[in-house]
Short mmCIF file of C-alpha atoms and ligand atoms in Angstrom, two decimals:
data_model
loop_
_atom_site.label_atom_id
_atom_site.label_comp_id
_atom_site.label_asym_id
_atom_site.label_seq_id
_atom_site.Cartn_x
_atom_site.Cartn_y
_atom_site.Cartn_z
CA MET A 208 0.00 0.00 0.00
CA THR A 209 1.41 3.44 -0.99
CA ILE A 210 0.18 6.39 1.04
CA CYS A 211 0.79 9.78 -0.58
CA ALA A 212 2.73 12.17 1.68
CA ILE A 213 0.76 15.15 0.38
CA CYS A 214 -2.82 13.92 0.30
CA GLY A 215 -2.70 10.89 2.64
CA ILE A 216 -4.58 8.81 0.06
CA ASN A 217 -3.77 5.22 -0.81
CA SER A 218 -2.46 5.66 -4.36
CA ASP A 219 -2.92 1.92 -5.05
CA ASN A 220 -6.57 2.85 -5.51
CA ILE A 221 -5.88 5.38 -8.23
CA ASN A 222 -6.43 3.02 -11.15
CA SER A 223 -9.14 0.98 -9.48
CA GLU A 224 -12.27 0.53 -11.57
CA TYR A 225 -14.84 3.23 -11.05
CA PHE A 226 -18.34 2.18 -10.10
CA SER A 227 -20.77 4.43 -8.26
CA ALA A 228 -23.47 2.71 -6.22
CA ASN A 229 -23.98 4.97 -3.21
CA PHE A 230 -23.82 8.68 -2.59
CA TYR A 231 -20.21 9.81 -2.66
CA PRO A 232 -19.94 13.61 -2.54
CA LEU A 233 -17.07 15.44 -4.24
CA LYS A 234 -14.66 16.79 -1.65
CA LEU A 235 -12.51 19.85 -2.37
CA ARG A 236 -9.34 20.68 -0.44
CA PHE A 237 -6.77 23.36 -1.09
CA SER A 238 -3.43 24.64 0.20
CA LEU A 239 -1.28 27.72 -0.39
CA TYR A 240 2.22 27.55 -1.87
CA THR A 241 4.80 29.98 -3.25
CA LEU A 242 6.87 29.11 -6.30
CA GLN A 243 10.37 30.61 -6.12
CA LEU A 244 11.78 31.67 -9.46
CA LYS A 245 15.30 30.57 -10.39
CA ASN A 246 16.00 34.04 -11.84
CA PRO A 247 14.19 37.37 -11.32
CA PHE A 248 11.40 37.42 -13.93
CA GLY A 249 11.42 40.78 -15.68
CA LEU A 250 8.55 41.81 -17.96
CA ALA A 251 7.66 45.11 -19.60
CA HIS A 252 5.47 45.88 -16.54
CA GLY A 253 7.73 44.86 -13.63
CA THR A 254 10.06 42.25 -12.11
CA ARG A 255 9.30 39.56 -9.52
CA ASN A 256 11.07 36.70 -7.71
CA SER A 257 8.17 34.41 -6.84
CA THR A 258 4.64 33.45 -7.88
CA ALA A 259 1.89 32.61 -5.40
CA ILE A 260 -0.17 29.52 -6.24
CA VAL A 261 -3.03 27.55 -4.70
CA LEU A 262 -2.97 23.75 -5.02
CA THR A 263 -6.32 21.99 -5.06
CA GLN A 264 -7.46 18.41 -4.62
CA LEU A 265 -10.84 16.97 -5.59
CA GLU A 266 -11.59 13.61 -4.03
CA HIS A 267 -14.21 11.07 -4.95
CA LYS A 268 -14.35 7.52 -3.63
CA GLY A 269 -10.72 7.67 -2.50
CA ILE A 270 -9.46 8.87 -5.90
CA VAL A 271 -7.81 12.29 -5.84
CA GLY A 272 -7.49 14.76 -8.72
CA PHE A 273 -4.95 17.57 -8.48
CA GLY A 274 -5.37 21.14 -9.66
CA GLU A 275 -3.63 24.49 -9.44
CA ALA A 276 -4.26 28.23 -9.62
CA SER A 277 -1.18 30.30 -10.51
CA LEU A 278 -1.43 33.96 -9.53
CA PRO A 279 1.01 36.37 -11.18
CA PRO A 280 0.20 39.81 -9.71
CA TYR A 281 -0.80 41.51 -12.99
CA HIS A 282 -3.81 39.20 -13.37
CA GLY A 283 -5.47 40.56 -10.24
CA GLU A 284 -6.15 37.28 -8.40
CA THR A 285 -4.48 36.53 -5.08
CA GLN A 286 -4.29 33.52 -2.76
CA GLN A 287 -6.90 35.30 -0.63
CA SER A 288 -9.30 35.76 -3.55
CA VAL A 289 -8.84 32.11 -4.60
CA VAL A 290 -9.50 30.91 -1.04
CA ARG A 291 -12.61 33.10 -0.92
CA PHE A 292 -13.82 31.69 -4.23
CA LEU A 293 -13.13 28.03 -3.40
CA SER A 294 -14.71 28.42 0.05
CA ALA A 295 -17.93 29.62 -1.59
CA LEU A 296 -18.29 26.36 -3.58
CA THR A 297 -20.44 23.50 -2.34
CA LEU A 298 -19.17 20.74 -4.60
CA GLU A 299 -20.42 18.17 -2.05
CA LYS A 300 -23.80 18.37 -3.76
CA PHE A 301 -22.35 16.66 -6.84
CA GLU A 302 -21.96 12.92 -6.60
CA ASN A 303 -20.88 12.11 -10.14
CA PRO A 304 -17.65 13.80 -11.29
CA LEU A 305 -18.44 12.68 -14.86
CA GLU A 306 -21.13 15.36 -14.99
CA THR A 307 -18.28 17.70 -15.89
CA GLU A 308 -20.32 20.24 -17.81
CA LYS A 309 -22.85 20.62 -15.00
CA ILE A 310 -20.14 20.98 -12.36
CA LEU A 311 -18.09 23.51 -14.35
CA LYS A 312 -21.20 25.51 -15.20
CA TYR A 313 -21.96 25.74 -11.49
CA VAL A 314 -18.36 26.79 -10.68
CA ASN A 315 -18.39 29.40 -13.44
CA ALA A 316 -21.62 30.94 -12.21
CA ILE A 317 -20.49 31.43 -8.59
CA ALA A 318 -18.80 34.76 -9.39
CA PRO A 319 -17.45 36.54 -12.48
CA GLY A 320 -13.68 36.62 -13.08
CA ASN A 321 -11.64 34.37 -10.75
CA ASN A 322 -10.34 32.57 -13.84
CA ALA A 323 -7.33 30.95 -12.15
CA ALA A 324 -9.46 29.84 -9.20
CA LYS A 325 -11.92 28.27 -11.66
CA ALA A 326 -9.00 26.62 -13.50
CA SER A 327 -7.84 25.02 -10.24
CA VAL A 328 -11.18 23.21 -9.98
CA ASP A 329 -11.34 22.35 -13.69
CA ILE A 330 -7.83 20.81 -13.74
CA ALA A 331 -8.47 18.79 -10.55
CA LEU A 332 -11.78 17.57 -12.02
CA HIS A 333 -10.17 16.43 -15.29
CA ASP A 334 -7.33 14.74 -13.40
CA LEU A 335 -9.93 12.99 -11.24
CA ILE A 336 -12.12 11.76 -14.11
CA GLY A 337 -9.06 10.67 -16.10
CA LYS A 338 -8.06 8.51 -13.14
CA MET A 339 -11.62 7.21 -12.77
CA LEU A 340 -11.82 6.27 -16.46
CA ASN A 341 -8.19 5.12 -16.58
CA LYS A 342 -7.51 7.51 -19.47
CA PRO A 343 -4.92 10.25 -19.91
CA CYS A 344 -6.56 13.67 -20.30
CA HIS A 345 -5.57 14.05 -23.98
CA GLU A 346 -7.49 10.86 -24.75
CA TYR A 347 -10.50 12.15 -22.80
CA PHE A 348 -10.48 15.25 -25.03
CA GLY A 349 -9.96 13.16 -28.18
CA VAL A 350 -6.52 14.68 -28.83
CA LYS A 351 -4.16 12.48 -30.85
CA LEU A 352 -0.44 12.58 -30.11
CA THR A 353 1.10 13.29 -33.51
CA ASP A 354 4.25 15.19 -34.47
CA LYS A 355 6.77 16.59 -32.04
CA LYS A 356 5.82 19.94 -30.55
CA TYR A 357 8.89 21.79 -29.29
CA SER A 358 8.29 24.08 -26.33
CA SER A 359 9.88 27.49 -26.17
CA TYR A 360 11.78 28.64 -23.09
CA THR A 361 11.35 32.20 -21.85
CA ILE A 362 14.24 34.62 -21.54
CA ALA A 363 12.80 37.40 -19.38
CA ILE A 364 14.08 40.96 -19.39
CA ASP A 365 16.86 41.46 -16.91
CA GLU A 366 20.17 43.21 -16.85
CA LEU A 367 21.66 42.74 -20.29
CA LYS A 368 24.72 41.03 -18.83
CA THR A 369 22.64 38.08 -17.54
CA ILE A 370 21.07 37.23 -20.92
CA SER A 371 23.90 34.98 -22.07
CA GLN A 372 23.79 33.02 -18.79
CA LYS A 373 20.03 32.51 -19.23
CA ILE A 374 20.53 31.28 -22.78
CA LYS A 375 23.03 28.73 -21.46
CA GLU A 376 20.46 27.55 -18.88
CA ALA A 377 18.02 26.97 -21.75
CA LYS A 378 20.32 24.55 -23.55
CA GLU A 379 17.75 21.73 -23.54
CA PHE A 380 15.18 23.86 -25.40
CA LYS A 381 15.25 24.37 -29.16
CA ILE A 382 13.17 27.56 -29.17
CA LEU A 383 13.59 30.73 -27.08
CA LYS A 384 10.85 33.23 -26.33
CA ILE A 385 12.45 36.63 -25.73
CA LYS A 386 10.62 39.12 -23.56
CA LEU A 387 10.81 42.60 -25.14
CA GLY A 388 8.89 45.86 -24.78
CA THR A 389 11.81 47.77 -23.23
CA ARG A 390 14.09 50.60 -24.28
CA ASP A 391 16.82 48.01 -24.85
CA ASP A 392 14.96 45.76 -27.30
CA GLU A 393 17.47 46.12 -30.14
CA LYS A 394 20.38 45.46 -27.78
CA ILE A 395 18.61 42.40 -26.33
CA VAL A 396 17.99 40.99 -29.82
CA HIS A 397 21.60 41.70 -30.77
CA ILE A 398 22.92 39.82 -27.70
CA VAL A 399 20.56 36.88 -28.29
CA LYS A 400 21.54 36.57 -31.96
CA ASN A 401 25.24 36.61 -30.97
CA GLU A 402 24.75 33.91 -28.36
CA CYS A 403 22.68 31.34 -30.25
CA ASN A 404 21.08 30.37 -33.52
CA LYS A 405 17.88 28.88 -32.10
CA LYS A 406 14.36 29.46 -33.34
CA LEU A 407 13.02 32.67 -31.75
CA TYR A 408 9.64 34.01 -30.63
CA ALA A 409 9.16 37.48 -29.09
CA ASP A 410 6.73 38.75 -26.47
CA ALA A 411 6.41 42.52 -26.08
CA ASN A 412 3.91 42.20 -23.19
CA GLN A 413 2.06 45.37 -24.37
CA GLY A 414 5.35 47.30 -24.21
CA TRP A 415 5.19 49.18 -27.55
CA SER A 416 2.73 52.01 -27.16
CA ASP A 417 3.16 53.65 -30.58
CA LYS A 418 2.01 51.78 -33.69
CA SER A 419 4.75 53.12 -36.01
CA MET A 420 7.44 52.25 -33.51
CA ALA A 421 5.83 48.81 -33.05
CA LEU A 422 5.97 48.27 -36.82
CA GLU A 423 9.66 49.22 -36.91
CA MET A 424 10.33 46.70 -34.15
CA LEU A 425 8.43 44.00 -36.05
CA HIS A 426 10.56 44.60 -39.15
CA MET A 427 13.71 44.46 -37.01
CA LEU A 428 12.54 41.13 -35.55
CA LYS A 429 11.67 39.77 -39.01
CA GLU A 430 15.20 40.65 -40.21
CA ASN A 431 16.54 38.73 -37.23
CA ASN A 432 14.48 35.64 -38.14
CA PHE A 433 11.96 35.78 -35.31
CA GLU A 434 8.86 33.71 -36.14
CA VAL A 435 6.03 35.21 -34.15
CA VAL A 436 5.33 38.13 -31.79
CA GLU A 437 2.98 38.23 -28.80
CA GLN A 438 0.96 41.20 -27.61
CA PRO A 439 2.88 44.06 -29.27
CA MET A 440 0.65 46.89 -28.02
CA PRO A 441 -1.33 47.64 -24.85
CA VAL A 442 -4.69 45.92 -24.42
CA ASP A 443 -6.38 49.33 -24.20
CA CYS A 444 -4.81 50.77 -27.37
CA GLU A 445 -7.15 51.96 -30.14
CA ASP A 446 -8.59 49.05 -32.12
CA ASP A 447 -7.77 50.96 -35.31
CA ASP A 448 -4.08 51.06 -34.36
CA MET A 449 -4.02 47.33 -33.75
CA ARG A 450 -5.91 46.70 -37.02
CA TRP A 451 -3.36 48.86 -38.86
CA LEU A 452 -0.48 46.94 -37.27
CA LYS A 453 -2.01 43.56 -38.07
CA GLU A 454 -2.42 44.50 -41.71
CA LYS A 455 1.17 45.75 -42.08
CA SER A 456 3.01 43.33 -39.79
CA PRO A 457 5.67 41.16 -41.46
CA LEU A 458 5.22 38.57 -38.63
CA PRO A 459 2.14 36.86 -37.18
CA LEU A 460 0.86 38.71 -34.09
CA LEU A 461 -0.63 36.75 -31.20
CA ALA A 462 -3.01 38.15 -28.57
CA ASP A 463 -2.06 37.21 -25.02
CA GLU A 464 -3.25 39.79 -22.48
CA ALA A 465 -6.02 40.75 -24.96
CA VAL A 466 -7.62 37.30 -24.90
CA LYS A 467 -8.75 35.42 -21.84
CA ARG A 468 -11.87 33.37 -22.59
CA TYR A 469 -13.95 31.96 -25.43
CA SER A 470 -16.02 35.14 -25.68
CA ASP A 471 -12.88 37.15 -26.60
CA LEU A 472 -12.17 35.18 -29.79
CA GLU A 473 -14.26 37.09 -32.35
CA LYS A 474 -12.60 40.38 -31.40
CA ALA A 475 -9.16 38.72 -31.47
CA GLN A 476 -9.77 37.63 -35.05
CA GLU A 477 -10.19 41.28 -36.08
CA LEU A 478 -6.99 42.49 -34.44
CA PHE A 479 -4.54 39.56 -34.39
CA HIS A 480 -3.38 36.57 -36.44
CA GLY A 481 -3.58 34.23 -33.48
CA ILE A 482 -4.05 33.81 -29.74
CA ASN A 483 -2.09 32.55 -26.75
CA ILE A 484 -4.37 30.29 -24.70
CA LYS A 485 -3.43 29.75 -21.06
CA LEU A 486 -5.40 27.60 -18.61
CA MET A 487 -5.18 30.32 -15.93
CA LYS A 488 -6.98 32.76 -18.26
CA SER A 489 -9.40 30.32 -19.90
CA THR A 490 -10.71 28.89 -16.56
CA GLY A 491 -9.12 25.53 -17.32
CA MET A 492 -8.90 22.67 -19.81
CA ALA A 493 -12.53 22.40 -20.92
CA GLU A 494 -12.80 26.00 -22.12
CA ALA A 495 -9.22 26.01 -23.49
CA HIS A 496 -10.16 23.00 -25.63
CA LYS A 497 -13.29 24.74 -26.93
CA MET A 498 -11.24 27.87 -27.65
CA ILE A 499 -8.73 25.91 -29.73
CA LEU A 500 -11.50 24.35 -31.83
CA ARG A 501 -13.19 27.74 -32.36
CA ALA A 502 -9.86 29.45 -33.12
CA ARG A 503 -9.36 26.93 -35.93
CA GLU A 504 -12.77 27.82 -37.38
CA LEU A 505 -11.78 31.49 -37.22
CA ASN A 506 -8.47 30.73 -38.95
CA LEU A 507 -6.48 31.93 -35.94
CA LYS A 508 -3.07 30.52 -35.06
CA VAL A 509 -2.88 28.97 -31.59
CA MET A 510 -0.16 29.10 -28.97
CA ILE A 511 -0.69 27.12 -25.78
CA GLY A 512 1.11 29.00 -23.04
CA CYS A 513 1.45 29.21 -19.28
CA MET A 514 2.27 31.36 -16.27
CA THR A 515 5.02 30.29 -13.86
CA GLU A 516 3.28 27.14 -12.70
CA SER A 517 4.08 23.82 -11.06
CA SER A 518 4.06 20.61 -13.09
CA CYS A 519 0.35 20.28 -12.33
CA ALA A 520 -0.95 23.07 -14.60
CA ILE A 521 1.89 22.63 -17.10
CA LEU A 522 1.07 18.95 -17.67
CA ALA A 523 -2.65 19.74 -17.86
CA ALA A 524 -1.90 22.18 -20.71
CA ALA A 525 0.53 19.70 -22.31
CA HIS A 526 -2.41 17.34 -23.00
CA LEU A 527 -3.86 19.99 -25.35
CA SER A 528 -0.47 20.94 -26.87
CA PRO A 529 -0.72 18.61 -29.91
CA LEU A 530 -3.56 20.87 -31.12
CA ALA A 531 -1.44 24.05 -31.03
CA ASP A 532 0.89 25.68 -33.57
CA TYR A 533 3.22 27.00 -30.87
CA VAL A 534 3.88 25.46 -27.46
CA ASP A 535 5.20 27.63 -24.63
CA LEU A 536 5.05 25.42 -21.54
CA ASP A 537 8.27 26.25 -19.73
CA GLY A 538 6.70 27.48 -16.44
CA ALA A 539 7.76 24.57 -14.23
CA PHE A 540 11.35 24.83 -15.51
CA LEU A 541 11.62 28.45 -14.37
CA VAL A 542 11.04 27.63 -10.68
CA SER A 543 13.41 26.13 -8.08
CA ASN A 544 10.82 24.52 -5.75
CA ASN A 545 8.29 22.74 -7.96
CA PRO A 546 6.29 20.67 -5.42
CA PHE A 547 5.91 17.86 -7.98
CA LYS A 548 8.30 15.97 -10.23
CA ASN A 549 9.29 18.20 -13.19
CA PRO A 550 7.57 17.41 -16.52
CA GLU A 551 9.66 15.14 -18.71
CA LEU A 552 11.53 17.05 -21.39
CA ARG A 553 12.69 15.00 -24.37
CA ASP A 554 14.67 16.66 -27.16
CA GLY A 555 13.13 20.06 -26.30
CA CYS A 556 9.55 18.74 -26.19
CA ILE A 557 7.36 18.40 -23.08
CA VAL A 558 6.38 14.72 -23.04
CA VAL A 559 2.58 14.40 -22.87
CA PRO A 560 1.95 11.86 -20.10
CA GLU A 561 0.31 8.53 -20.98
CA LYS A 562 -0.77 7.96 -17.35
CA PRO A 563 -4.43 8.39 -16.32
CA GLY A 564 -5.58 11.97 -15.76
CA VAL A 565 -3.04 14.77 -15.92
CA GLY A 566 -0.22 12.28 -15.21
CA LEU A 567 1.31 14.25 -12.37
CA GLU A 568 4.02 12.51 -10.35
CA LEU A 569 4.20 13.32 -6.66
MG1 LIG B 152 2.75 36.72 -23.22
#
């Protein structure tokens, strides 16, 4: 018998056949944790050294699903707001976790916003039902594992002198995502190009406020063989400016901060060539999956991305990664105290687990 040190549950039960005869309420538990970043994480809007998260567990008949809410400060959710949200849920009234749609509809209706808090329930629920059905999450969503999808690794803005060290730390990754949107963008690109000849993505994190200047930067990035650029201008810039930039851009532009949920997709199609879907914005796997399918109908390119997250949310997103054009799931590799085993990285690709549920290893 193997008792889990974190949840106290007999993990020998995890693959046991699911059969519901009596009333077994869903039980939700949660705990607070702080992810420490290996390097200060500098973005166009500030630098930080840690990311607060909330880890959730949903239990049904002795089977436990794991979830996570990651809370970077610029998204407006905190551990306190997540605790408030989760405490308001009465999931005990549900006895069949397979009624996913009903449960998630209830969770979504409790309060607006709280997207990461909602994701922490959604991920735990999908991990739980995967374990109940003895299926990995990608199979549950009907996602086929096809070609290799390389993940990018983020080089965040920092002092210029640390960039080469960060590139060395990324040696296992074949693609780098360079954070821009600073006064030093050209210098940063110059240093990166001198240090490596990897595939490159850029993320301006809303840092270019003038459309003509943004266009100049896009041409500079095109000349330096960058492939794609995320969120060039502020979310609250004029739509006409963003439309102008989309039309003239020599590189595909992806919406990140400008797109959170399914309802944002139609607008994104007007202003961008694609979207960056993150579970913490989309309220979890179910809506992220719907967003990918709809994005395809709208002819939008899809990146599946992340915040700084533990292996829990990263692996959950990895199950949807075969559906994306660009994979940016480096979050767990940027932290020094991941509470779970790191995702497996093979030849620069995050290995999509074949174990039931999310496939998290404690
Ligand atoms: Mg971004």
